[in-house]
Coordinates of C-alpha atoms in Angstrom, one line a residue:
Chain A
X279 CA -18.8 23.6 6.9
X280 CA -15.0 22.9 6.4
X281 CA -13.0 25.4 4.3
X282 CA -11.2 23.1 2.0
X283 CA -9.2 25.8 -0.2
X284 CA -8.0 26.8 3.7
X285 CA -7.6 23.0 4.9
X286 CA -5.3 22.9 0.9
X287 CA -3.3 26.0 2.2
X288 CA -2.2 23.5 5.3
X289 CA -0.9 20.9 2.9
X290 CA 2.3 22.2 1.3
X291 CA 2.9 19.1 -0.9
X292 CA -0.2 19.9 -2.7
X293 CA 1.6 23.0 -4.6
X294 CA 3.8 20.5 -6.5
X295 CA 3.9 20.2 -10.0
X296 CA 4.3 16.9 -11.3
X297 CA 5.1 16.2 -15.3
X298 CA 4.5 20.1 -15.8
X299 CA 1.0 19.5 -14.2
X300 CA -0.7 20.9 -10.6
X301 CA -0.5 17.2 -8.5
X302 CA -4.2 16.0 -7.8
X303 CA -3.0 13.3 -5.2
X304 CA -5.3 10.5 -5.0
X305 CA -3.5 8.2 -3.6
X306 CA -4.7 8.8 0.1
X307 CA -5.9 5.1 1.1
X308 CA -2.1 4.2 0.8
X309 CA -0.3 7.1 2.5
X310 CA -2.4 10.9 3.3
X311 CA -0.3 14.0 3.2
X312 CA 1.2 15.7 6.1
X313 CA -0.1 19.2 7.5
X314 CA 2.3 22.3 8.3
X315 CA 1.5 21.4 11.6
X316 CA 2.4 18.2 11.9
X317 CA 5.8 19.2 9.9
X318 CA 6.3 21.7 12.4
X319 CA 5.9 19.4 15.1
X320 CA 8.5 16.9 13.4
X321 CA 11.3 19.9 13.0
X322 CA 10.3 21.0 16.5
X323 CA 11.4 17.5 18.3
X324 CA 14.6 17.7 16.3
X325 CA 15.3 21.4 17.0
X326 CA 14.4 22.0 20.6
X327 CA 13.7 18.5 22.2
X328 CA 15.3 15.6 20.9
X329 CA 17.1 13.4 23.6
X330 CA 16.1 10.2 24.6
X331 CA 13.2 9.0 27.0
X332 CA 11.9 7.5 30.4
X333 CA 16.2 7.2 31.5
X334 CA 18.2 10.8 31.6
X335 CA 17.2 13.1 34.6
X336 CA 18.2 16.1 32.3
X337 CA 15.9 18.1 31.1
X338 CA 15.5 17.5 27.3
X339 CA 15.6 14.0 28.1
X340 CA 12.4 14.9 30.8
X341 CA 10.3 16.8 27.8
X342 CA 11.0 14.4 25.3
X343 CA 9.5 11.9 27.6
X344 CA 6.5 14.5 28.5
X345 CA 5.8 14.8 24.6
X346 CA 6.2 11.2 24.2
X347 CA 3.9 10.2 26.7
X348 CA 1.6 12.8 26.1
X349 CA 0.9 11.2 22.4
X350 CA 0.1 8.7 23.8
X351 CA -2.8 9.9 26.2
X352 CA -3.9 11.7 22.9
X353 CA -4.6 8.5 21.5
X354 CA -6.3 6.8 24.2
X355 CA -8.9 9.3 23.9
X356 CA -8.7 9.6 20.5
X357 CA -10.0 5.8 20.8
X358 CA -11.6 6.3 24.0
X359 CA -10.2 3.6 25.4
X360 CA -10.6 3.2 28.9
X361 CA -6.4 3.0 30.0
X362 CA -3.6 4.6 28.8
X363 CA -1.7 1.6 29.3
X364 CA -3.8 -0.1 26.6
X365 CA -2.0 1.9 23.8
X366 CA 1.1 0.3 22.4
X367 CA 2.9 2.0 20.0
X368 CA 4.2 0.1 17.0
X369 CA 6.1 0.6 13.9
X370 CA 2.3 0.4 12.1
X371 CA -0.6 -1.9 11.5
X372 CA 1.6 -4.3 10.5
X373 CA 3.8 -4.6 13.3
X374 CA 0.6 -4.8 15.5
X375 CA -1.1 -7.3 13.9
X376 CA 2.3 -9.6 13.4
X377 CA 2.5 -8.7 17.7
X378 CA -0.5 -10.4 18.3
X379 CA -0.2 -12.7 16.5
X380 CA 3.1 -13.7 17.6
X381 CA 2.4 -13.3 21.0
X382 CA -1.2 -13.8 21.9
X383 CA -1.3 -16.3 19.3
X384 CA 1.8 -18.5 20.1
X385 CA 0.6 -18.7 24.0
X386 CA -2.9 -18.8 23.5
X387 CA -3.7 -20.4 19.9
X388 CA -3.0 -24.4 19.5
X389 CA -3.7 -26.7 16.9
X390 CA -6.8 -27.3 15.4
X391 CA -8.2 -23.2 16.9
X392 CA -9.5 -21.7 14.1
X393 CA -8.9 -17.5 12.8
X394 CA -11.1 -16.3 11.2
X395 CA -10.5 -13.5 8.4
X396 CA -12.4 -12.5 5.8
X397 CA -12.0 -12.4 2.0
X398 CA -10.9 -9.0 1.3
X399 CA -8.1 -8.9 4.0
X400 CA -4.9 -7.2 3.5
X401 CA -1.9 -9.2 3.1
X402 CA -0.7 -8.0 6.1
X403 CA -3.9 -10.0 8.3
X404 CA -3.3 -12.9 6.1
X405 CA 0.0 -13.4 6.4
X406 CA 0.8 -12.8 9.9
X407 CA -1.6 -15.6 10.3
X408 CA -0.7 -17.9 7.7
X409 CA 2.7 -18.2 9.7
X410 CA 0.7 -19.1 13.0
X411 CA -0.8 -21.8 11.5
X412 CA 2.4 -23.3 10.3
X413 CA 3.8 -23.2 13.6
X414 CA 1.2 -24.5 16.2
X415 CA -1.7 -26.2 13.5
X416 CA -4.5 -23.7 14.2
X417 CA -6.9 -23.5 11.1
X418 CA -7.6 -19.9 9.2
X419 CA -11.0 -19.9 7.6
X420 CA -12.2 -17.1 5.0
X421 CA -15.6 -15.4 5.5
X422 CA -16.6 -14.9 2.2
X423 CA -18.0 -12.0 0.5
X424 CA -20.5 -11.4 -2.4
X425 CA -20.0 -9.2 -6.2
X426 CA -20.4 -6.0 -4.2
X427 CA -18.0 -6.4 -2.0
X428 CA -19.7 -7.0 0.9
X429 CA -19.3 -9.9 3.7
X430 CA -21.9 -12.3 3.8
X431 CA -22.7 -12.0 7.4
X432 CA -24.9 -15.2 7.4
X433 CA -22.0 -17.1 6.2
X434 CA -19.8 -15.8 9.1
X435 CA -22.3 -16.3 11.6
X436 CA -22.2 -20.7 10.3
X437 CA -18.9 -20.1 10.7
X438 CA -18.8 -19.5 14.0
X439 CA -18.0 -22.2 17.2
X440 CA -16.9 -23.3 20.1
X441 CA -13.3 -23.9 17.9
X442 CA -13.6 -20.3 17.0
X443 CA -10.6 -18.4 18.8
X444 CA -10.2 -15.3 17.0
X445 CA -11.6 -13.2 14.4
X446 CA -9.7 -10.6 12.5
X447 CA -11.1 -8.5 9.8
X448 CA -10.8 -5.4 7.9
X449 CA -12.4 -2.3 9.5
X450 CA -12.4 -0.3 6.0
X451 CA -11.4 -2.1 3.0
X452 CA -8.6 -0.6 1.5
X453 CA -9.0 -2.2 -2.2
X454 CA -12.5 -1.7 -2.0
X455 CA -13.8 0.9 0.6
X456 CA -16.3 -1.1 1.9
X457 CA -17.1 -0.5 5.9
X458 CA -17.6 -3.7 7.5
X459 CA -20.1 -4.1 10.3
X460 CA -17.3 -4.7 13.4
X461 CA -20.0 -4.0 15.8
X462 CA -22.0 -6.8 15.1
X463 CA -18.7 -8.8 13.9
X464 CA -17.6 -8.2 17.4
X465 CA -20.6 -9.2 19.4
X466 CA -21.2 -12.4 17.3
X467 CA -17.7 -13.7 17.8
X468 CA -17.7 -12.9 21.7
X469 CA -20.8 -14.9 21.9
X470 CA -18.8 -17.9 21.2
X471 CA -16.0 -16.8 23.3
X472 CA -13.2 -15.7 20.2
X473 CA -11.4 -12.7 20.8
X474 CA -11.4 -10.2 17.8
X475 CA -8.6 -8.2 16.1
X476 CA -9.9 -5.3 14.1
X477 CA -7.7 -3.7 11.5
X478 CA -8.3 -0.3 11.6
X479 CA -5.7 1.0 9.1
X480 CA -8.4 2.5 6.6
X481 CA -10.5 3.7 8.8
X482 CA -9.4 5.9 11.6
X483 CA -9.3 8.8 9.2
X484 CA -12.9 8.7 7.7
X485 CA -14.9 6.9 11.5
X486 CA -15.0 8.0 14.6
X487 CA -13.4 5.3 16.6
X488 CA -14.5 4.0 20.3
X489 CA -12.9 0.9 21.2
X490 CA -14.7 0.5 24.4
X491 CA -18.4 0.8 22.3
X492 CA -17.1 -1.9 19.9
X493 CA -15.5 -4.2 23.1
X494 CA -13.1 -5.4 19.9
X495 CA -10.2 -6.7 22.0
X496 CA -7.3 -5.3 19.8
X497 CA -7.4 -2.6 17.4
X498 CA -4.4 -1.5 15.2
X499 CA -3.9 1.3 13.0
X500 CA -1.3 3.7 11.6
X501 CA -0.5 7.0 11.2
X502 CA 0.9 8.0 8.2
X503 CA -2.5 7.1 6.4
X504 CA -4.3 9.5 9.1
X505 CA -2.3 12.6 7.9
X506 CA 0.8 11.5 10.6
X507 CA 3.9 10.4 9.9
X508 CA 5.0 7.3 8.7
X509 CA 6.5 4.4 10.5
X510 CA 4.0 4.7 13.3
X511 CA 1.6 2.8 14.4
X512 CA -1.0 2.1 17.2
X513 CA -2.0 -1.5 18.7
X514 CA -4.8 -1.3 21.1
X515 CA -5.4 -4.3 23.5
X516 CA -7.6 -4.6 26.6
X517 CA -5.9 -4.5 29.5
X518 CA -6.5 -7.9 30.9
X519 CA -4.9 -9.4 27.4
X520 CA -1.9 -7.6 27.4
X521 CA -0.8 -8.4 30.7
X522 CA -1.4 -12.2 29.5
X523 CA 0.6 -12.0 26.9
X524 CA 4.1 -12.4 26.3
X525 CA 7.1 -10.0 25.4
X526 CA 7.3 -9.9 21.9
X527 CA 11.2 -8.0 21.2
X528 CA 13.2 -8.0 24.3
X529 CA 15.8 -5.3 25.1
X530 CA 15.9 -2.1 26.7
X531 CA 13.2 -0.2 28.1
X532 CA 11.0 -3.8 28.4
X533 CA 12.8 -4.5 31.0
X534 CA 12.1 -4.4 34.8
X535 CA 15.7 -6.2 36.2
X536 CA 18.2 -7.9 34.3
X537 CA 20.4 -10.7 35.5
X538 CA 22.5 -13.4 33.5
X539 CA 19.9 -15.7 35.1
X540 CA 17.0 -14.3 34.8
X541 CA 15.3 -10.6 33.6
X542 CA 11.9 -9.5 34.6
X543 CA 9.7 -7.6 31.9
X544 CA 8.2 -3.9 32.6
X545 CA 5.0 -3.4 33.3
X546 CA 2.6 -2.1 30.4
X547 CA 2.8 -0.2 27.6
X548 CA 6.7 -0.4 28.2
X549 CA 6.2 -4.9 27.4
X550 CA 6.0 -4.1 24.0
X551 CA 8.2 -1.1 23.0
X552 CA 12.2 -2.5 23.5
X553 CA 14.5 -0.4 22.4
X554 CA 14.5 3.7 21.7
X555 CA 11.3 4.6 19.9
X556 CA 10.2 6.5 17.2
X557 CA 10.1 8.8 19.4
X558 CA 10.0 12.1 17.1
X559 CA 6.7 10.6 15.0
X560 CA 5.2 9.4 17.9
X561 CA 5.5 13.3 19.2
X562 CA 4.2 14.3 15.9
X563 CA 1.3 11.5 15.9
X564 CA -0.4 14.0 18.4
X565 CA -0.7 16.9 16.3
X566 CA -1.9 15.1 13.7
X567 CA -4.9 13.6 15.5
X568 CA -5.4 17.5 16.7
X569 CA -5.4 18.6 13.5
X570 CA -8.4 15.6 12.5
X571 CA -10.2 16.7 15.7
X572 CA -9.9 20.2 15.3
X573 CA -11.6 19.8 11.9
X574 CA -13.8 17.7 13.1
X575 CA -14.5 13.8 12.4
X576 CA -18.5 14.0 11.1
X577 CA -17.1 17.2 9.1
X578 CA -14.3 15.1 7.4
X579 CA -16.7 12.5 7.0
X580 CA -19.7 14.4 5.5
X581 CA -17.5 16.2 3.0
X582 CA -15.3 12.8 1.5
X583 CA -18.9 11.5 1.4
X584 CA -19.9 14.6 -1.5
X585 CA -16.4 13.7 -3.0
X586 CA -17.1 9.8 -2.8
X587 CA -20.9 10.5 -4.2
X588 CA -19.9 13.1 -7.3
X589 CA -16.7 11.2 -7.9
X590 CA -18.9 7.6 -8.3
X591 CA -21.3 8.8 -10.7
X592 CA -18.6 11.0 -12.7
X593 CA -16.9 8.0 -13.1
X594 CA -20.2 5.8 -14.6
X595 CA -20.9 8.0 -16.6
X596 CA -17.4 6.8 -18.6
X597 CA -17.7 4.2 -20.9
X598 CA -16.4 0.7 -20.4
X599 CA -15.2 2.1 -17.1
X600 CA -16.8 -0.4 -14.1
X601 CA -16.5 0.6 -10.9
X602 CA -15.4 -2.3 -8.3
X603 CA -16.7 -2.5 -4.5
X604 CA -20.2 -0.7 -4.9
X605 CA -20.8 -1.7 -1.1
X606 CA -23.7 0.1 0.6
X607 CA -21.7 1.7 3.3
X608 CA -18.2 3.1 1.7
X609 CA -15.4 5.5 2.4
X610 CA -14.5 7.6 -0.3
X611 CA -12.8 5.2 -2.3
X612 CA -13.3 4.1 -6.0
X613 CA -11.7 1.1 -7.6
X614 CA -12.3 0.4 -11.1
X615 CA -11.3 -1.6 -14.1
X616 CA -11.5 0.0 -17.8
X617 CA -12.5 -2.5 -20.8
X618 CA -9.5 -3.4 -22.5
X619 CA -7.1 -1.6 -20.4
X620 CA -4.5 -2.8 -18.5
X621 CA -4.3 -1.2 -15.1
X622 CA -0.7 -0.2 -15.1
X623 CA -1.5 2.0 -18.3
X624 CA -3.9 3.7 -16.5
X625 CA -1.5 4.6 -13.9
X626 CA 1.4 5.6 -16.1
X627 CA -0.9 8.1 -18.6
X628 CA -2.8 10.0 -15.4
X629 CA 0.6 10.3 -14.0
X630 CA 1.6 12.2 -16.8
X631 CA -1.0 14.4 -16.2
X632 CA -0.3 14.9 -12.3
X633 CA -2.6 12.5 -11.4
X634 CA -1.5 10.4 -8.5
X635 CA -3.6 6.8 -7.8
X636 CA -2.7 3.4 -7.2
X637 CA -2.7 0.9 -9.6
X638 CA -2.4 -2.9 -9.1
X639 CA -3.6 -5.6 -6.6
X640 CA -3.6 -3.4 -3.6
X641 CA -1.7 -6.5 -1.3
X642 CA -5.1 -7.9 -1.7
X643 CA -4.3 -10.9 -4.2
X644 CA -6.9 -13.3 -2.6
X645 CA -9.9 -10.5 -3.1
X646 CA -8.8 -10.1 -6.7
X647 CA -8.4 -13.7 -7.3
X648 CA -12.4 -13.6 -5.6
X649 CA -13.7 -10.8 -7.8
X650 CA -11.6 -12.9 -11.2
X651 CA -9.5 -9.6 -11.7
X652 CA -5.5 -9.3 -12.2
X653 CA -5.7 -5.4 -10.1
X654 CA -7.7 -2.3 -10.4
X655 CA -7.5 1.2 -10.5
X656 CA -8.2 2.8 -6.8
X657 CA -8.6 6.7 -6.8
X658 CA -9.4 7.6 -2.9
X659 CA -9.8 11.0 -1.5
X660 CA -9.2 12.5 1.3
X661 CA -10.2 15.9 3.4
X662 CA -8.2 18.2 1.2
X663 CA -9.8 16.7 -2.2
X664 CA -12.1 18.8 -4.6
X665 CA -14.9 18.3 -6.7
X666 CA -12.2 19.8 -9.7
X667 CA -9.7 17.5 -9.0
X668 CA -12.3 14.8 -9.4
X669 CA -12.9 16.3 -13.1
X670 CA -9.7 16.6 -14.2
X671 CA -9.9 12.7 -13.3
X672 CA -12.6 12.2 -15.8
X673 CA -10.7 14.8 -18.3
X674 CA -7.8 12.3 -17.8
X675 CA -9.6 8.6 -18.5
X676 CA -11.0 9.9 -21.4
X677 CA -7.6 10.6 -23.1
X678 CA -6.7 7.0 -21.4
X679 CA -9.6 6.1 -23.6
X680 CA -8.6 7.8 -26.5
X681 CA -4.9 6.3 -26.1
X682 CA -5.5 3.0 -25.5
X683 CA -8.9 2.1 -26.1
Chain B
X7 CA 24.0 -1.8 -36.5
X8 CA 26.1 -2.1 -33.1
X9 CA 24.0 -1.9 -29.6
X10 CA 24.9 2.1 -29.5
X11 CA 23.8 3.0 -33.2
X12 CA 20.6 1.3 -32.2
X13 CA 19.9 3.4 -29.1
X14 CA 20.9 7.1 -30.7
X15 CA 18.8 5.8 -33.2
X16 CA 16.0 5.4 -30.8
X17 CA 17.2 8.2 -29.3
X18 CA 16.9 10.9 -32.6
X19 CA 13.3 9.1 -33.4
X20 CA 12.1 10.6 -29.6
X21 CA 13.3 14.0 -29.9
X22 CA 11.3 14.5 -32.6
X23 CA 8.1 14.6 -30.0
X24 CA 7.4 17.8 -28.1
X25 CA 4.9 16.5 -26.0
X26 CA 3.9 13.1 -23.8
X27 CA 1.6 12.5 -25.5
X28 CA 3.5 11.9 -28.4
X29 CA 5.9 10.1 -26.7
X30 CA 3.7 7.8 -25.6
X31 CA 1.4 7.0 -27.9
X32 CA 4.9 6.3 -29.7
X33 CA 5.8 4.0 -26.8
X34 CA 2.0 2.5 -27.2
X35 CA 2.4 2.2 -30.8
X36 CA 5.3 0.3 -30.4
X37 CA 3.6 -1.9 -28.2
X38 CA 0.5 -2.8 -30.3
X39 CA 3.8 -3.8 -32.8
X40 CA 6.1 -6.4 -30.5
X41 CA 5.4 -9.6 -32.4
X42 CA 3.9 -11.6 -29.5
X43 CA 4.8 -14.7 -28.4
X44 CA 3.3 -18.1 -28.6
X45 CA 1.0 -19.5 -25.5
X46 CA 3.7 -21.7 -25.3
X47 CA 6.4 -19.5 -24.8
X48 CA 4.6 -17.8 -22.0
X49 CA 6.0 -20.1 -19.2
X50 CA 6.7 -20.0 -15.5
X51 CA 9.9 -19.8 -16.7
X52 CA 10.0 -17.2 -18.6
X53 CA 7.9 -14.9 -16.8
X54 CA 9.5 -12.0 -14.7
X55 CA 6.8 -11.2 -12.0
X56 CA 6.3 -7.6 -11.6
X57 CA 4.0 -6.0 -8.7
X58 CA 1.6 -4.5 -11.5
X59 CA 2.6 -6.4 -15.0
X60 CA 3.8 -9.0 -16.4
X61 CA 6.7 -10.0 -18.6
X62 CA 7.6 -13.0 -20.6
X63 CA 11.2 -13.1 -22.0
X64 CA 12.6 -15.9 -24.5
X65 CA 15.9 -16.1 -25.6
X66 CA 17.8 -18.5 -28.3
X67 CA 21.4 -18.4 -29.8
X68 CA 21.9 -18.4 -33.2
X69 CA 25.1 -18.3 -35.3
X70 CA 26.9 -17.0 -32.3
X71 CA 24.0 -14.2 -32.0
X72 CA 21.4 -13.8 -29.3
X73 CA 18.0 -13.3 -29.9
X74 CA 15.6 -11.6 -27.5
X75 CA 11.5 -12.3 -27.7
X76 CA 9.5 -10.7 -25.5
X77 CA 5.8 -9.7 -24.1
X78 CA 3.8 -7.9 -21.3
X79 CA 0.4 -8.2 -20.8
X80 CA 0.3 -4.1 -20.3
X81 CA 0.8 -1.9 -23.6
X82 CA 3.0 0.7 -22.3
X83 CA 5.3 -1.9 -20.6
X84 CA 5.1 -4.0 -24.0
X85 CA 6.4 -0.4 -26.1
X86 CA 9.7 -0.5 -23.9
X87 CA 10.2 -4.4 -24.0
X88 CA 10.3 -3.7 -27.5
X89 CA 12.4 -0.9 -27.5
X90 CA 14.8 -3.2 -25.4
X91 CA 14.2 -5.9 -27.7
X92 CA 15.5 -3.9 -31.0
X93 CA 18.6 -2.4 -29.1
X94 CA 19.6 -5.7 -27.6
X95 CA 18.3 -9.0 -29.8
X96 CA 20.6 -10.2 -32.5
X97 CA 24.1 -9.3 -31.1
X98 CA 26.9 -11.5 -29.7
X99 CA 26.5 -12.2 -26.4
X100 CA 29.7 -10.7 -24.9
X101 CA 28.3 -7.0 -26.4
X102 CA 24.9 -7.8 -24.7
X103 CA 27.0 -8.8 -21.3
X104 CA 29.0 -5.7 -21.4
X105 CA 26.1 -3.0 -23.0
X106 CA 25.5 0.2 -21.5
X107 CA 22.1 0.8 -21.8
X108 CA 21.6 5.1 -21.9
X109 CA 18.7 5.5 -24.2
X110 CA 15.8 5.5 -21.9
X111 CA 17.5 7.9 -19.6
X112 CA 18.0 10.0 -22.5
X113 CA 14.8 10.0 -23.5
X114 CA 13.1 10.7 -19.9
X115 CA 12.1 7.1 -19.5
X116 CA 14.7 6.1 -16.9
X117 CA 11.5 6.1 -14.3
X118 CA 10.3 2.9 -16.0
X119 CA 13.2 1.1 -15.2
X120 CA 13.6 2.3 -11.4
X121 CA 10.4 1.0 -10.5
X122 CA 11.6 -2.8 -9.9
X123 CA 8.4 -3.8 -8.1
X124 CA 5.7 -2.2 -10.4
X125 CA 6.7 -3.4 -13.8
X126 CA 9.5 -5.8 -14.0
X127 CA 11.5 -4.0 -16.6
X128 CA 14.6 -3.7 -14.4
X129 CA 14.5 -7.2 -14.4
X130 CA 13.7 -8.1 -17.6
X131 CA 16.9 -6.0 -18.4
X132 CA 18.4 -7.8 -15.8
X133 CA 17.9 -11.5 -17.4
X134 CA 18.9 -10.1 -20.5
X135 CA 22.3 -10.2 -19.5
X136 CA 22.1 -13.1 -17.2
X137 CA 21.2 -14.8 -20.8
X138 CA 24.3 -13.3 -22.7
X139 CA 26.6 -13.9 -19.6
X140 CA 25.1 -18.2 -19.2
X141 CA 25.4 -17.9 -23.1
X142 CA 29.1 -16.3 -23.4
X143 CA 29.9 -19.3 -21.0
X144 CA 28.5 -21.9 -23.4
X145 CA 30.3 -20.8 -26.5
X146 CA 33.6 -21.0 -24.2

């Protein structure tokens, strides 16, 4: 059993008062709060470490490389993949899905391939894609989804040929919660011989993640929405892939030789990361998966599950509140729309009683052109979430109610 | 009434609320009262995109005078359109152009109009001068 009112006292942020009001942050599917720790880890680089890595021989310069290096060891086991090489560290989910794209896809993708993604994609594994397509002629195809917010996993399957290249879906939605099945996703699509990109951004925090059990042959995440800090990210790749593939920035650090007439490229991970990295949050990215591990991932799980449980049927029992994405396999997420009740409304009166959610389209325009909505309101929780938090979200939509309704 | 008297005005009439809540359901209340404008008015034009709301601005001169109409598909939003409307519609251009808008940071609303992506406000303030700048070029 975890201790939240302990795992709060690890969260300094949560002690601010917002609009005279204790902050109930749920807001956690678009950024999670840091830790002391990894605070501590941040002012530690900076204080007692900082220099820059893999080219001084002095010593801060050897320990910075040491911590930098040893992040990244964390998270190949953190994703048990099988090489250390296979970790790439990016500026987020992002940046390792517009790397893929821009290099696996330019070599490997030509006209008439098809990508598949699926209807309740990010922007950022539409996009990335979208631009692709424009340049070489490959084809993106939607898997759809039905009213729950599920995929429809016979439609995918139909989908599916010999012109299918490359799949990339959602792990976790972020709009919705919805878990997708990337297992079976996977396996379908390596039958015909795609290789599939799995956008993990929502879900590293809530599912254990094993890369080699899933075979997915790129996985990308980030770490400011796994209680890390922001402006780093993860892409996995398999070995064999990454060595195919192309540089994607070129300058220092990628480099093997330089010449006017010619530069050879590093080996891996060092392809991929030109120029000085983020170095001090990728040193801090490993305390934060420690502090997930020491707590425990079916912990975390089990408990946001109890939040995710009491907060859906708190919320039904509302009136003219309907809750959107009632998948069968969630993360603690709740979208919902209000009769009458414009979303941004919503927003601004529960901030004004230090309540934190997000309000809008979610950078999921397509899914809420799908489900006929203009946005929704999203509360998500995370690890350091209460059951009275979720009330004094119920206290707050009623005087929504009685305000605007 | 110049663009100033307006906003103390506006001003005075908030300070009477000790609460949000008051403030608000002032704001909403002033909402629910923006005359709104017709379907036809409600063009691609007109329309300043926010990330969350929308807002539809109109604009015509008359007898050397702009006037402002305006609408938001979220209430709150539609409360400060109006507010903006009734300090800025109805005066010549060049004191549009050159107005220095203080009342919603006076009243602790100056959040509204930071948040360029979420509601459009900013920019609905924005083309509110553009239109009293292209106008004050007209007339010249």
């Amino acid at each position: 059993m975890l201790n939240i009112q302990k795992i709060r006292q690890d969260f300094p942020i949560l002690n601010e008062v917002i609009n005279g009001k204790p902050l109930v942050y749920f807001d956690n599917a678009a950024t999670t709060q840091k830790p002391t720790p990894v605070l501590e880890a941040l002012m530690g680089y900076y204080g007692h470490t900082n220099a820059n890595i893999h080219r001084g021989i002095h010593h801060l310069a050897e320990k910075a490389t040491a911590d930098f290096e040893a992040s990244r060891h964390k998270i190949r086991s953190f994703l048990n993949a099988q090489l250390w090489e296979e970790i790439i560290f990016t500026y987020g989910t992002t940046d390792g899905i517009n790397l893929v794209a821009q290099t696996y896809g330019r070599k490997f993708l030509k006209a008439g391939d098809e990508i598949l993604i699926s209807a309740m994609e990010h922007h950022s594994n539409i996009v990335p894609w979208q631009m692709l397509c424009e340049e070489n002629g490959c084809v993106l195809r939607i898997i759809p989804i039905n009213d729950e917010g599920e995929l429809l996993m016979d439609e995918y399957e139909k989908m599916l040929s010999e012109r299918t290249k490359l799949v990339s879906v959602v792990h976790v939605s972020n709009s919705l919660g919805t878990i997708n099945p990337v297992a079976e996703i996977i396996q379908k699509a390596h039958a015909v011989g795609a290789k599939v990109l799995i956008d993990g951004a929502q879900a590293t925090s809530h599912i254990d993640i094993d890369v080699q059990a899933l075979d997915c042959d790129f996985y990308v995440f980030s770490l400011h929405k796994l209680y890390g800090p922001t402006g780093m990210g993860v892409l996995y790749g398999k070995k064999a892939l990454l060595d195919a593939m192309p540089p994607y920035r070129g300058g220092g650090e990628m480099i093997k030789e330089v010449t006017f007439d010619k530069t050879t490229y590093n080996e891996l991970p060092y392809k991929f990361e030109a120029g000085t990295p983020n170095i001090a949050d990728v040193v801090a990215a490993k305390t934060a998966v420690e502090y997930i591990e020491n707590l425990g991932k079916a912990n975390v799980a089990a408990y946001e599950h109890e939040l995710l449980e009491y907060a859906t049927e708190a919320l039904q029992s509302i009136d003219g509140l309907r809750l959107v994405g009632t998948a069968k396999e969630k993360i603690s997420v709740n979208s919902f729309v209000m009769d009458g009740i414009h979303h941004q409304d919503v927003g601004v009166i529960l901030d004004q009683q230090g309540i934190a959610i997000r309000t809008g389209h979610h950078c999921t325009q397509p899914l809420m052109h799908r489900l006929g909505l203009a946005g929704t309101s999203r509360a998500s929780f995370a690890v350091y979430n209460t059951k009275e938090e979720i009330d004094k979200l119920v206290v707050g939509l009623h005087r929504v109610k009685k305000m605007l309704g | 009434m110049t663009i100033n008297q307006i906003q103390d005005e506006l001003v005075e009439e908030f300070e009477l609320f000790d609460d949000w809540e008051g403030r608000y359901e002032y704001i909403i209340d002033l909402g629910k009262k923006l005359k709104p404008l017709q379907e036809a008015q409600k063009t691609e034009d007109n329309i300043i995109k926010g990330c969350q709301s929308r807002v539809w601005l109109d604009a015509h001169l008359k007898e050397n005078k702009l006037f402002f109409e305006a609408d938001s598909d979220a209430i709150i939003v539609k409360g400060l359109v109006n507010m903006l409307v009734k300090v800025l519609s109805g005066h010549p251009p060049e004191e549009i152009a050159k107005a220095d808008l203080y009342f919603m940071q006076r009243i602790g609303l100056q959040q509204h109009l930071a948040q360029t992506r979420s509601n459009g406000l900013a920019s609905m303030v924005k083309q509110m001068k553009n239109y009293a700048v292209a106008f004050q070029a007209t007339e010249q």
